[in-house]
mmCIF file of C-alpha atoms in Angstrom:
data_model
loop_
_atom_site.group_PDB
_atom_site.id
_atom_site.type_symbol
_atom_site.label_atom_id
_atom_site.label_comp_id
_atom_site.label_asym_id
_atom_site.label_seq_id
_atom_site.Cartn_x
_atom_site.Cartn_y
_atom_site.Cartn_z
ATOM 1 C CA UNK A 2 1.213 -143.710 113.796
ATOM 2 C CA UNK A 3 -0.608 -142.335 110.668
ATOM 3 C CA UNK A 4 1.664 -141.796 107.785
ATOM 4 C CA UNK A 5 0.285 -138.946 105.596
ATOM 5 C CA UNK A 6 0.173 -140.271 101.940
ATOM 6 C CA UNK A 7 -1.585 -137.907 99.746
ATOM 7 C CA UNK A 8 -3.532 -139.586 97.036
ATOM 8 C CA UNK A 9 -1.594 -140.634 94.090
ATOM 9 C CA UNK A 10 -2.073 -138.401 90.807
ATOM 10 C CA UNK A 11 -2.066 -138.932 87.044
ATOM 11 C CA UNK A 12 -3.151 -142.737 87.451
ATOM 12 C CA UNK A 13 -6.396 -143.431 85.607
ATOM 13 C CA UNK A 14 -9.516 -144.725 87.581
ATOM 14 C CA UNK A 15 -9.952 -148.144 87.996
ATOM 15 C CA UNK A 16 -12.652 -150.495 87.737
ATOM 16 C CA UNK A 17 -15.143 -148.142 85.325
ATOM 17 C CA UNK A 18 -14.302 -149.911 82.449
ATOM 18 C CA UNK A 19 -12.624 -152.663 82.984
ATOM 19 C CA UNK A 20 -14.555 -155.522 83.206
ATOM 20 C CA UNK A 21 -16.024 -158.301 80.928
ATOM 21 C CA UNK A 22 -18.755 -160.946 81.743
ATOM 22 C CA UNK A 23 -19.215 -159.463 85.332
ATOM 23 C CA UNK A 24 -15.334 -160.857 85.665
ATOM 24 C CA UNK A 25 -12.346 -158.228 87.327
ATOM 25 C CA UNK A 26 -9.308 -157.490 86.670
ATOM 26 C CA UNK A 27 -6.605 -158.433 88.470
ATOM 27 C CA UNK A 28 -2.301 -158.054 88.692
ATOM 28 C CA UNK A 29 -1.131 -160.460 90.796
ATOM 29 C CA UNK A 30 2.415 -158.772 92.226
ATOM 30 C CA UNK A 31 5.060 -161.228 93.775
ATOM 31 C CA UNK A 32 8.526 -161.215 94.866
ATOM 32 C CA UNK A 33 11.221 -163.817 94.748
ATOM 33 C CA UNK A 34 15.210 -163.406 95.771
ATOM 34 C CA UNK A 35 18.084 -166.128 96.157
ATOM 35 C CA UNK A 36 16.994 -169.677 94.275
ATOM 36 C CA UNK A 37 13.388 -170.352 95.283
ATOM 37 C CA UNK A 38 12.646 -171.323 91.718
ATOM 38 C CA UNK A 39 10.629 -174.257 92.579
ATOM 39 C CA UNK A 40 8.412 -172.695 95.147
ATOM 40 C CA UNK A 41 7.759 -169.520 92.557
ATOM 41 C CA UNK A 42 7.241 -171.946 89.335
ATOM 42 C CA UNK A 43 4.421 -173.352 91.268
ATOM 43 C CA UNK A 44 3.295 -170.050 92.293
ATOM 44 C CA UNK A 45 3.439 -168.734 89.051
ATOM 45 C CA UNK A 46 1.438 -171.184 87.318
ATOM 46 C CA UNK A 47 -1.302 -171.306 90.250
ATOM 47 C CA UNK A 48 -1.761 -167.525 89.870
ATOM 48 C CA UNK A 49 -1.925 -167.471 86.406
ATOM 49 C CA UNK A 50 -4.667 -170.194 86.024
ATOM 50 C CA UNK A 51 -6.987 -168.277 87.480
ATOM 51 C CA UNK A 52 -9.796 -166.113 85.173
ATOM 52 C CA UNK A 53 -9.464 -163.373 86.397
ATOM 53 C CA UNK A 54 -5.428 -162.417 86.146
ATOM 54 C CA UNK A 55 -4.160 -160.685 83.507
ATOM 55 C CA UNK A 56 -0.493 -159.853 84.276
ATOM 56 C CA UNK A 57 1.788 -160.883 86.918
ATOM 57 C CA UNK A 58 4.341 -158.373 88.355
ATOM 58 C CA UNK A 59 7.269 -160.321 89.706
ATOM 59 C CA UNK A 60 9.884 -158.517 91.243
ATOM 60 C CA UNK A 61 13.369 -160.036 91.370
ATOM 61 C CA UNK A 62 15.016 -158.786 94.240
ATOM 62 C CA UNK A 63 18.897 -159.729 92.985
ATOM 63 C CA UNK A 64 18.090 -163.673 92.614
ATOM 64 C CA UNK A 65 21.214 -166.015 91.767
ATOM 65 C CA UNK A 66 20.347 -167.449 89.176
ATOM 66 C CA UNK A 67 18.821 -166.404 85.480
ATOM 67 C CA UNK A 68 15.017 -165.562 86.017
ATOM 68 C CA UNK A 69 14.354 -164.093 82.940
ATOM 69 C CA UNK A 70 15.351 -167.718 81.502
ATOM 70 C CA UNK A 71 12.990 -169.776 83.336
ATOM 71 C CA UNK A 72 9.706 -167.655 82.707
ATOM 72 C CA UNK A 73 7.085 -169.251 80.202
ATOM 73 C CA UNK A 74 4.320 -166.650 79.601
ATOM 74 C CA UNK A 75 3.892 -163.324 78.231
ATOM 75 C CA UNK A 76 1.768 -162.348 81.003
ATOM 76 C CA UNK A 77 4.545 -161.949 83.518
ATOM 77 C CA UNK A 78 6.030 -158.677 83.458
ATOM 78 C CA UNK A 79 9.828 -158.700 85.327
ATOM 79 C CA UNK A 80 11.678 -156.079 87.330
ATOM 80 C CA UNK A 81 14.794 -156.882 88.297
ATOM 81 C CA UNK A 82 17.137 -155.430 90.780
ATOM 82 C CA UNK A 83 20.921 -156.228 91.092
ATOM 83 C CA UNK A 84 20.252 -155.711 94.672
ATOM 84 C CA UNK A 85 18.007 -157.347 97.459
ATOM 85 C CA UNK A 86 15.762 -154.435 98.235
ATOM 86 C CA UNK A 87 14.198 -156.186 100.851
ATOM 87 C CA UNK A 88 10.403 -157.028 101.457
ATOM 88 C CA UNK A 89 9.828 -153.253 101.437
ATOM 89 C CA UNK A 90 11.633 -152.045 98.594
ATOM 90 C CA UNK A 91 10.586 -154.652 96.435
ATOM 91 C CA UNK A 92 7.044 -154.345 97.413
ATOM 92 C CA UNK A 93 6.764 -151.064 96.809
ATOM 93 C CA UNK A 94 8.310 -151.407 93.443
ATOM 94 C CA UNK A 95 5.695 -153.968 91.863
ATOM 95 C CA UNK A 96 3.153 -152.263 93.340
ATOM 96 C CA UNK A 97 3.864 -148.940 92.233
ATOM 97 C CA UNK A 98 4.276 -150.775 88.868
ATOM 98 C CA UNK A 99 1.423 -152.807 88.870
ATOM 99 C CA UNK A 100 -0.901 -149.622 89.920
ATOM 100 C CA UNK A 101 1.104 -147.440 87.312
ATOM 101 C CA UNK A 102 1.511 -149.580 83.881
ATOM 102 C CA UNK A 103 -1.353 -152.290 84.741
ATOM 103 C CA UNK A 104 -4.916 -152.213 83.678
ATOM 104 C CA UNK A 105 -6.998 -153.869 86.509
ATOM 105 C CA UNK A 106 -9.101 -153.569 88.977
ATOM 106 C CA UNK A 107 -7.364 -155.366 91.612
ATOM 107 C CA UNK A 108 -3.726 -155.803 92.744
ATOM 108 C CA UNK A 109 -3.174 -159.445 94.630
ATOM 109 C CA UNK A 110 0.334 -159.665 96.585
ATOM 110 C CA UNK A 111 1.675 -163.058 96.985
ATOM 111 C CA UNK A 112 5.134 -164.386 98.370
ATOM 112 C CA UNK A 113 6.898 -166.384 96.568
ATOM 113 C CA UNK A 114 6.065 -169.218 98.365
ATOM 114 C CA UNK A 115 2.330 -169.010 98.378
ATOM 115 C CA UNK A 116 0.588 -171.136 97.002
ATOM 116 C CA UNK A 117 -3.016 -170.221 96.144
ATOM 117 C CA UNK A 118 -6.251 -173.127 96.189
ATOM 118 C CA UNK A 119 -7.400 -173.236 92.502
ATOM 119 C CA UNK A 120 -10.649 -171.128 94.051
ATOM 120 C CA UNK A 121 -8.807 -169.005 96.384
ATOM 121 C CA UNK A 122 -9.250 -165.851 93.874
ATOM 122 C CA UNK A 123 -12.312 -166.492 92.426
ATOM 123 C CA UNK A 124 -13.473 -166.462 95.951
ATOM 124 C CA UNK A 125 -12.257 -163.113 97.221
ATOM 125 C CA UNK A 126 -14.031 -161.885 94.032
ATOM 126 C CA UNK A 127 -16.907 -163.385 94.952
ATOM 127 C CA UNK A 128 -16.815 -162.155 98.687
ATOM 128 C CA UNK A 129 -15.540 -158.223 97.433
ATOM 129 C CA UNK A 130 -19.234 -158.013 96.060
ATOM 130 C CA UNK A 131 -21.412 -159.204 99.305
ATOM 131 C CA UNK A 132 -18.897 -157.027 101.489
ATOM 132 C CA UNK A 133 -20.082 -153.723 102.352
ATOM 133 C CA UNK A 134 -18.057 -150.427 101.960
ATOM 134 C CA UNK A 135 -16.228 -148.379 99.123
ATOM 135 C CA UNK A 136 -13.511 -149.777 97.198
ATOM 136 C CA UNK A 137 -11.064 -147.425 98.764
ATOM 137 C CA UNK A 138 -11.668 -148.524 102.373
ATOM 138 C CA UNK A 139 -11.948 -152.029 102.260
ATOM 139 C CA UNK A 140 -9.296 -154.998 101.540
ATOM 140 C CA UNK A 141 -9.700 -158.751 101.538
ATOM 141 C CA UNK A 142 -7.006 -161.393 102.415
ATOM 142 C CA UNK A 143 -6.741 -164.976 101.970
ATOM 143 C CA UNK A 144 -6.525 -167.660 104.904
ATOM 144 C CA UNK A 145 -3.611 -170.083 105.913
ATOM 145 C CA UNK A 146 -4.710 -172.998 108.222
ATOM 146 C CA UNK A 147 -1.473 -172.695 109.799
ATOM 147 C CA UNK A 148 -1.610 -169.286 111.058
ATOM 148 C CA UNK A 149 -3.099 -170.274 114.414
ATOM 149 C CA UNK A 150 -4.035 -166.086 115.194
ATOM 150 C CA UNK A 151 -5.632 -166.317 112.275
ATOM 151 C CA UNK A 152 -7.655 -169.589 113.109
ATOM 152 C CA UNK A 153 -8.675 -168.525 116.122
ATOM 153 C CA UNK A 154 -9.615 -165.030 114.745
ATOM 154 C CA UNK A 155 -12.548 -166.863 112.204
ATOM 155 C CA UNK A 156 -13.941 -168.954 114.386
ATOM 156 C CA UNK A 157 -14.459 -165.808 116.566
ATOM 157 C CA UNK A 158 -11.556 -165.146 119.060
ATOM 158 C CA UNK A 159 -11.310 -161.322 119.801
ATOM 159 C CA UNK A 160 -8.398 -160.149 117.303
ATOM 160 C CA UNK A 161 -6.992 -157.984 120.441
ATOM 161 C CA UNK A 162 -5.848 -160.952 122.146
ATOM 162 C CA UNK A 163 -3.179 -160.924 119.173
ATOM 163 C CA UNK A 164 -2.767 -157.552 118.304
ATOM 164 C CA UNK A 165 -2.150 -154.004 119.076
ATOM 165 C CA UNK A 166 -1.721 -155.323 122.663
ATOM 166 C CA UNK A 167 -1.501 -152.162 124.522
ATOM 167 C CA UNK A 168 2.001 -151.080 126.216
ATOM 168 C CA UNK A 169 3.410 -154.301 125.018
ATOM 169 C CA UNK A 170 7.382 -154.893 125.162
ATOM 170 C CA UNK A 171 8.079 -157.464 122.120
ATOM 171 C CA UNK A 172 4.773 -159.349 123.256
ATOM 172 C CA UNK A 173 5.870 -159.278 126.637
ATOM 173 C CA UNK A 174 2.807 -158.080 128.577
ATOM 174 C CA UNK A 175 3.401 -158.316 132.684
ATOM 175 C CA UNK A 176 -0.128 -157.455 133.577
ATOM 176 C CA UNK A 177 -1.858 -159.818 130.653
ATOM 177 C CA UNK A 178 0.528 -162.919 132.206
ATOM 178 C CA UNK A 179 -2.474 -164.465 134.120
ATOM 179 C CA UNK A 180 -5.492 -163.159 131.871
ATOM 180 C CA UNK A 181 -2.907 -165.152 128.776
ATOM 181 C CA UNK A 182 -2.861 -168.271 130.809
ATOM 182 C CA UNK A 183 -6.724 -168.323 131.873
ATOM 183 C CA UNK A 184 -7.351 -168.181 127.878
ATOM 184 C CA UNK A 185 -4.829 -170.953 127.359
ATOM 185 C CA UNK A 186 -6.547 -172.889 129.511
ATOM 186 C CA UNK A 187 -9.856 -171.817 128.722
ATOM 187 C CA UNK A 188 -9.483 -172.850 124.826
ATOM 188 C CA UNK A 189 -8.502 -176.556 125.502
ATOM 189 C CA UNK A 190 -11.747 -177.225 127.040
ATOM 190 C CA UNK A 191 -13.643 -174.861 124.043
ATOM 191 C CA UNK A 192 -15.151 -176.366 121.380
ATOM 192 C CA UNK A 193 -14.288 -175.210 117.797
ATOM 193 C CA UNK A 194 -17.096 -173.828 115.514
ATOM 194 C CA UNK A 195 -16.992 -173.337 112.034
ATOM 195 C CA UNK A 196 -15.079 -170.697 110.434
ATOM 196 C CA UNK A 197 -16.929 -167.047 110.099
ATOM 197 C CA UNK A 198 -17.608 -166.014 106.594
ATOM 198 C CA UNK A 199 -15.357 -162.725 107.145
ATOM 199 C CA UNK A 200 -13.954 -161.666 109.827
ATOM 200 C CA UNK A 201 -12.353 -158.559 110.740
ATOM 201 C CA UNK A 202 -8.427 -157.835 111.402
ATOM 202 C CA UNK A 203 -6.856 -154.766 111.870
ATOM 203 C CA UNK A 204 -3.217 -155.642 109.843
ATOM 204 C CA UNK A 205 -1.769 -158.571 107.662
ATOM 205 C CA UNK A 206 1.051 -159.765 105.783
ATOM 206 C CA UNK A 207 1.503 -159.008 102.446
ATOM 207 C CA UNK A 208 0.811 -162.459 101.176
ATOM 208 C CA UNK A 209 -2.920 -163.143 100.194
ATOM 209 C CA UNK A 210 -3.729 -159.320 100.355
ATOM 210 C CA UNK A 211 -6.267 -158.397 97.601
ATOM 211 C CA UNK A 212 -6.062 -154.470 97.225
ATOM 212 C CA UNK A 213 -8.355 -152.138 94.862
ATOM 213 C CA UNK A 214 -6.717 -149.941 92.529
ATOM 214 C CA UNK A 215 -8.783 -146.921 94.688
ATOM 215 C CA UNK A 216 -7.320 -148.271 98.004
ATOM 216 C CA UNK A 217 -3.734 -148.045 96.935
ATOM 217 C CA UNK A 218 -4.575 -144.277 95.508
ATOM 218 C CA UNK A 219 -4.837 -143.750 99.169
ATOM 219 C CA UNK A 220 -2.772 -145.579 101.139
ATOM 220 C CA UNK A 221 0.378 -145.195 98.931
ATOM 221 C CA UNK A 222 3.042 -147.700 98.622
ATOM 222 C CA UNK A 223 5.198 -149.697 101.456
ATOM 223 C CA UNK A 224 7.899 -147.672 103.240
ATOM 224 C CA UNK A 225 11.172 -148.748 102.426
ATOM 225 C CA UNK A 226 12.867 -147.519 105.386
ATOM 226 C CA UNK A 227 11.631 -151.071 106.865
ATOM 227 C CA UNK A 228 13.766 -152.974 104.569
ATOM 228 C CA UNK A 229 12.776 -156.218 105.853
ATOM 229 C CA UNK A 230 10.156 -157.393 108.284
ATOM 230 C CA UNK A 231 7.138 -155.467 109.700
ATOM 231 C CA UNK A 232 6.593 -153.185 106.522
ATOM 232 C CA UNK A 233 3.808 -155.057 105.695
ATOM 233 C CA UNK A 234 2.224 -155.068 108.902
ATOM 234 C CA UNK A 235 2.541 -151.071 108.762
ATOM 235 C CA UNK A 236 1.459 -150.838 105.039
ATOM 236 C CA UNK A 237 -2.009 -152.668 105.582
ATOM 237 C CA UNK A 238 -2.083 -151.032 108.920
ATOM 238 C CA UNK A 239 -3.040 -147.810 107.135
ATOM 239 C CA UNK A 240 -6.613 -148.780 106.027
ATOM 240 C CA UNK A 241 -7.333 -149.790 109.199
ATOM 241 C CA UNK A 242 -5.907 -146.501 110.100
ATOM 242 C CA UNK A 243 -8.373 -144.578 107.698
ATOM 243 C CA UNK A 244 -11.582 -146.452 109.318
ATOM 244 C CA UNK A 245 -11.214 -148.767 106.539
ATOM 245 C CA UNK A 246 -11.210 -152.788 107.118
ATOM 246 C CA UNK A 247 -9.542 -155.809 106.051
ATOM 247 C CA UNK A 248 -11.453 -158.396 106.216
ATOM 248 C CA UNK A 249 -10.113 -162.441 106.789
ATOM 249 C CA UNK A 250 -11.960 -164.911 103.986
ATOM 250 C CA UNK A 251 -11.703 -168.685 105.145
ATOM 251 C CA UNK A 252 -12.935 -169.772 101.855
ATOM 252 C CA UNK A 253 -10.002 -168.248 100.200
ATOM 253 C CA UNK A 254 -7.105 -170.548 101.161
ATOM 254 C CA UNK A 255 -3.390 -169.995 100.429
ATOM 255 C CA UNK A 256 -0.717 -172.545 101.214
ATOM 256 C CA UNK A 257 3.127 -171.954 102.476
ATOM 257 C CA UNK A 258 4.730 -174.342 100.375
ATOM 258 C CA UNK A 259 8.378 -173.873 101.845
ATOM 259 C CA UNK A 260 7.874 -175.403 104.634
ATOM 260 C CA UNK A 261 11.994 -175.257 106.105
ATOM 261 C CA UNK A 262 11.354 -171.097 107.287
ATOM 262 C CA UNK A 263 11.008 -171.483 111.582
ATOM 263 C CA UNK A 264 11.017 -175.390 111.663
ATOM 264 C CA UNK A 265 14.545 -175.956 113.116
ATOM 265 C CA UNK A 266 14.784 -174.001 116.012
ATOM 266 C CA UNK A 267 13.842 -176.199 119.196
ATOM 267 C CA UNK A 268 12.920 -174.501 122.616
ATOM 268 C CA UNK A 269 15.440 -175.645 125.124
ATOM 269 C CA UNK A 270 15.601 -174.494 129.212
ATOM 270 C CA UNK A 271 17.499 -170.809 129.581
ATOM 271 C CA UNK A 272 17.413 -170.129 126.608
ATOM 272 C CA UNK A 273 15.420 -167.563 123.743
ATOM 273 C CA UNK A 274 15.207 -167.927 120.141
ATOM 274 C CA UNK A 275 15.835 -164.406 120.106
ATOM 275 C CA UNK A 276 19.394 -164.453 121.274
ATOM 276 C CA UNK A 277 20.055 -168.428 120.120
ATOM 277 C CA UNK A 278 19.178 -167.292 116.410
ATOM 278 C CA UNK A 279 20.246 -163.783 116.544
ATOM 279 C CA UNK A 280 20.933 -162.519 112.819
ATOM 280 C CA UNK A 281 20.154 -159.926 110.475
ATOM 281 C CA UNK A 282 16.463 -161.056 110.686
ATOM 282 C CA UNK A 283 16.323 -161.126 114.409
ATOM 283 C CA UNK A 284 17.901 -157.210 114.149
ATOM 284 C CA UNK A 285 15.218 -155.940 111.518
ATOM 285 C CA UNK A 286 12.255 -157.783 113.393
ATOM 286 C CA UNK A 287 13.391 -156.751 116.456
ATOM 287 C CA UNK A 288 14.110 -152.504 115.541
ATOM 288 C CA UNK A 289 10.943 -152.638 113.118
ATOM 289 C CA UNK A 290 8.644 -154.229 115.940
ATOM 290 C CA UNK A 291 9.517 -151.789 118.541
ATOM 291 C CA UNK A 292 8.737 -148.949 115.728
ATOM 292 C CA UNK A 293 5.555 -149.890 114.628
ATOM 293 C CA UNK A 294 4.654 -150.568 117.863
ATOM 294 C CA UNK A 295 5.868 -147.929 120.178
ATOM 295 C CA UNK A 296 3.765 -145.641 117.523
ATOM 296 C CA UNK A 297 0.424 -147.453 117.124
ATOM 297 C CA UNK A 298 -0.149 -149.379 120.414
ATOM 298 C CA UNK A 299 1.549 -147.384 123.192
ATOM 299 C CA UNK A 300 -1.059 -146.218 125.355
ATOM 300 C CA UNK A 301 0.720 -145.971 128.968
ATOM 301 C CA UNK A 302 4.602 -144.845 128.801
ATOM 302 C CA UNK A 303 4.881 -146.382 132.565
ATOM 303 C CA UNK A 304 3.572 -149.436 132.067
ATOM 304 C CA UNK A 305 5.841 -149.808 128.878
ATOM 305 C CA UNK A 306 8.670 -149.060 130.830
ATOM 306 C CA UNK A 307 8.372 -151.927 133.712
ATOM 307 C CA UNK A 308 7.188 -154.644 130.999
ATOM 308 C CA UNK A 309 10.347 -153.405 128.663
ATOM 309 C CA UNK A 310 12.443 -153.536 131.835
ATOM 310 C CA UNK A 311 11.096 -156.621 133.488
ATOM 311 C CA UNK A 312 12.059 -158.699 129.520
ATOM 312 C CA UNK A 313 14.967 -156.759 129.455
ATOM 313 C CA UNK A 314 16.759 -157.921 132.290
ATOM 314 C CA UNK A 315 15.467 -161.537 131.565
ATOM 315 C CA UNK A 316 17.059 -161.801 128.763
ATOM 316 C CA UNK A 317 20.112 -160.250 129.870
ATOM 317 C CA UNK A 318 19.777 -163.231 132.194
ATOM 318 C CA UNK A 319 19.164 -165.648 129.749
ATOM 319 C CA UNK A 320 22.183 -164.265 127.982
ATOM 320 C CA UNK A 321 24.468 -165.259 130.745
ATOM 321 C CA UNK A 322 23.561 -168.581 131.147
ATOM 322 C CA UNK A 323 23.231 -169.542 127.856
ATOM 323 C CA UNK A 324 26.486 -167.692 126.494
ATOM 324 C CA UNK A 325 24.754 -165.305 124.156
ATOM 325 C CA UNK A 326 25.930 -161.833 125.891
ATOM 326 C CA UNK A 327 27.163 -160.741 122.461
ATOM 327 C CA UNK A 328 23.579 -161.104 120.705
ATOM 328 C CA UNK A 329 21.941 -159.529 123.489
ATOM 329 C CA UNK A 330 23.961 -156.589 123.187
ATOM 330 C CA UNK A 331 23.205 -156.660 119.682
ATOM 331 C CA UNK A 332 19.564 -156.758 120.481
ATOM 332 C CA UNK A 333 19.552 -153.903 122.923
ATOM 333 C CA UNK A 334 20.909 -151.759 119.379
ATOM 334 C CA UNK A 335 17.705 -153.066 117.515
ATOM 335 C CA UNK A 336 15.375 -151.914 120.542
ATOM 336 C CA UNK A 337 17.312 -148.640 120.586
ATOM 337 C CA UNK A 338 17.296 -148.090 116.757
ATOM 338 C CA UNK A 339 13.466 -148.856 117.062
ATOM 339 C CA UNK A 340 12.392 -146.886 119.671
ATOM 340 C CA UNK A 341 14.481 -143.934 118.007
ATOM 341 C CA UNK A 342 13.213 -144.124 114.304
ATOM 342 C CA UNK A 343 16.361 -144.895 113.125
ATOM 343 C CA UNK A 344 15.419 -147.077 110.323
ATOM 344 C CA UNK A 345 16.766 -147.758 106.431
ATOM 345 C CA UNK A 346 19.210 -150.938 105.720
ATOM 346 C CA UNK A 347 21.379 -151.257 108.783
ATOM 347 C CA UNK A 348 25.109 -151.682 108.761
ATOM 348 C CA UNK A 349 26.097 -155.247 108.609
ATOM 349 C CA UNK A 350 28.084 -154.794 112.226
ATOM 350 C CA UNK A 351 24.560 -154.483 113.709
ATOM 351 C CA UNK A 352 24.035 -158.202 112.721
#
């Protein structure tokens, strides 16, 4: 799927004249929503100790309590939304800011719950010089020890074992079952090197993305017709897409600091996380996975039929015996709604 974004107008160029003492630029952008006050405080102060930031954009996507109230430095620059605009909308609107109103070089997303090493930016700095390729075709993102993809990715796994799996049903591969196991097995005998310096991955999350002011000029903005989930994966998709790279830093390290987000569910015999913790989550992972991928990793229509099939009618099985008939259903809308392009912020009956 290649989204045609034409290059943004009227913005001045970036990084001519812009930097002092060999040091960049850089607007770190951030979102927060709800009361996550003391995971963004820490954030907040983390980001703006390092040299090289100069503003903060921090989008407040309809938080409950008084934001504006708690901030403590003229560097951070506030939107604020009566409404949750989701990861995409909200996203789009500090970036679109930050590339707009900001002079800097750089544009750094972070969740509100990531927490940057004291060195994490000065090192992406450091690595954006030694990297080769133009500004506008190359991104760098910061590593989390607990993303094990991401682990096994810089100390020199093949990223295609993780992604862009061809003809894939919501990972759900029939003819990669034994070829998933052998590697299983295969890696508790393999001994771990050190990490790469860089490595290559084809998409990311938003948080610990560092983007050049001439990347974003080509790759546009987020599309908010995700709302929630998988927008990020499509938004730094689209350098990849335009035979640029994003390339994984271990020395750059960022830290999830809440820690509660997938911790409670516990896998228990006939039954799926999928259907036991069916929500509105579950329904915009669910339809935003099977868009993204149906457009950017379907390869064989066939073979995506019998794996989509094959999960399909496991789960439906699943559903039975684990009294969950009414989420499947629910999920069968989400595949649907994917598969279709019917995306935006869903009624609340889809939920």
């Amino acid at each position: 799927m290649v989204v045609s974004y034409p290059p943004l107008e009227g913005v001045p160029q970036a990084g001519e004249d812009t930097m002092s003492n060999n040091r960049y630029r850089v607007c770190v952008v951030t979102l927060t929503y709800s009361n996550r006050w003391q995971f963004l405080e820490q954030v907040l102060k983390r980001a703006l100790a390092a040299d090289a930031v100069v503003n903060v954009v921090l989008v407040d996507n309809g938080s409950t309590y008084p934001v504006r109230g708690q901030l403590f430095d003229d560097r951070i620059i506030l939107l604020q939304n009566v409404e949750n605009l989701g990861s995409a909308g909200g996203y789009q609107q500090g970036i679109r800011y930050a590339f707009k109103e900001v002079d800097c070089d750089f544009i750094w997303l972070l969740d509100d719950d990531n927490l940057p090493d004291t060195n994490a930016l000065e090192e992406l700095l450091n690595h954006w010089d030694t990297i080769p390729g133009p500004a506008n075709r190359k991104a760098l993102f910061s590593f989390r020890t607990d993303r094990l993809p991401h682990v096994k990715i810089a100390m020199g796994e093949d990223p295609g074992r993780y992604y862009l799996v061809p003809d894939n049903f919501l990972g759900f591969h029939l003819f990669r079952i034994v070829k998933n196991q052998y590697l299983k097995l295969l890696g508790k005998f393999k001994k771990t090197g050190p990490f790469a310096d860089h490595v290559k991955i084809p998409y990311v999350p938003y948080g610990g993305l560092l983007l050049h002011k001439e990347l974003v000029r080509e790759i546009g903005y987020p599309d908010e017709r995700f709302y929630l989930y998988v927008d990020d994966s499509e938004y730094s998709y689209r350098i990849t897409q335009r035979n640029g790279a994003i390339w994984l830093v271990p020395a750059s390290r960022i830290v999830d600091i809440d820690r509660s987000q997938g911790l409670t569910y516990h896998k228990k015999a006939f039954h799926s996380h999928l259907l036991d913790q069916w929500s509105f989550r579950t329904y915009y992972h669910v339809r935003n996975r099977m868009f993204f991928y149906s457009h950017v990793s379907l390869r064989n229509n066939f073979i995506f039929g019998i794996n989509k099939t094959l999960y399909l009618t496991f789960l439906q099985i699943i559903s039975i015996l684990s009294d969950k008939r009414s989420a499947y259903k629910k999920l069968l809308g989400a595949v649907k709604d994917g598969l279709k392009g019917n995306l935006g912020k869903a009624d609340p009956g889809k939920f």
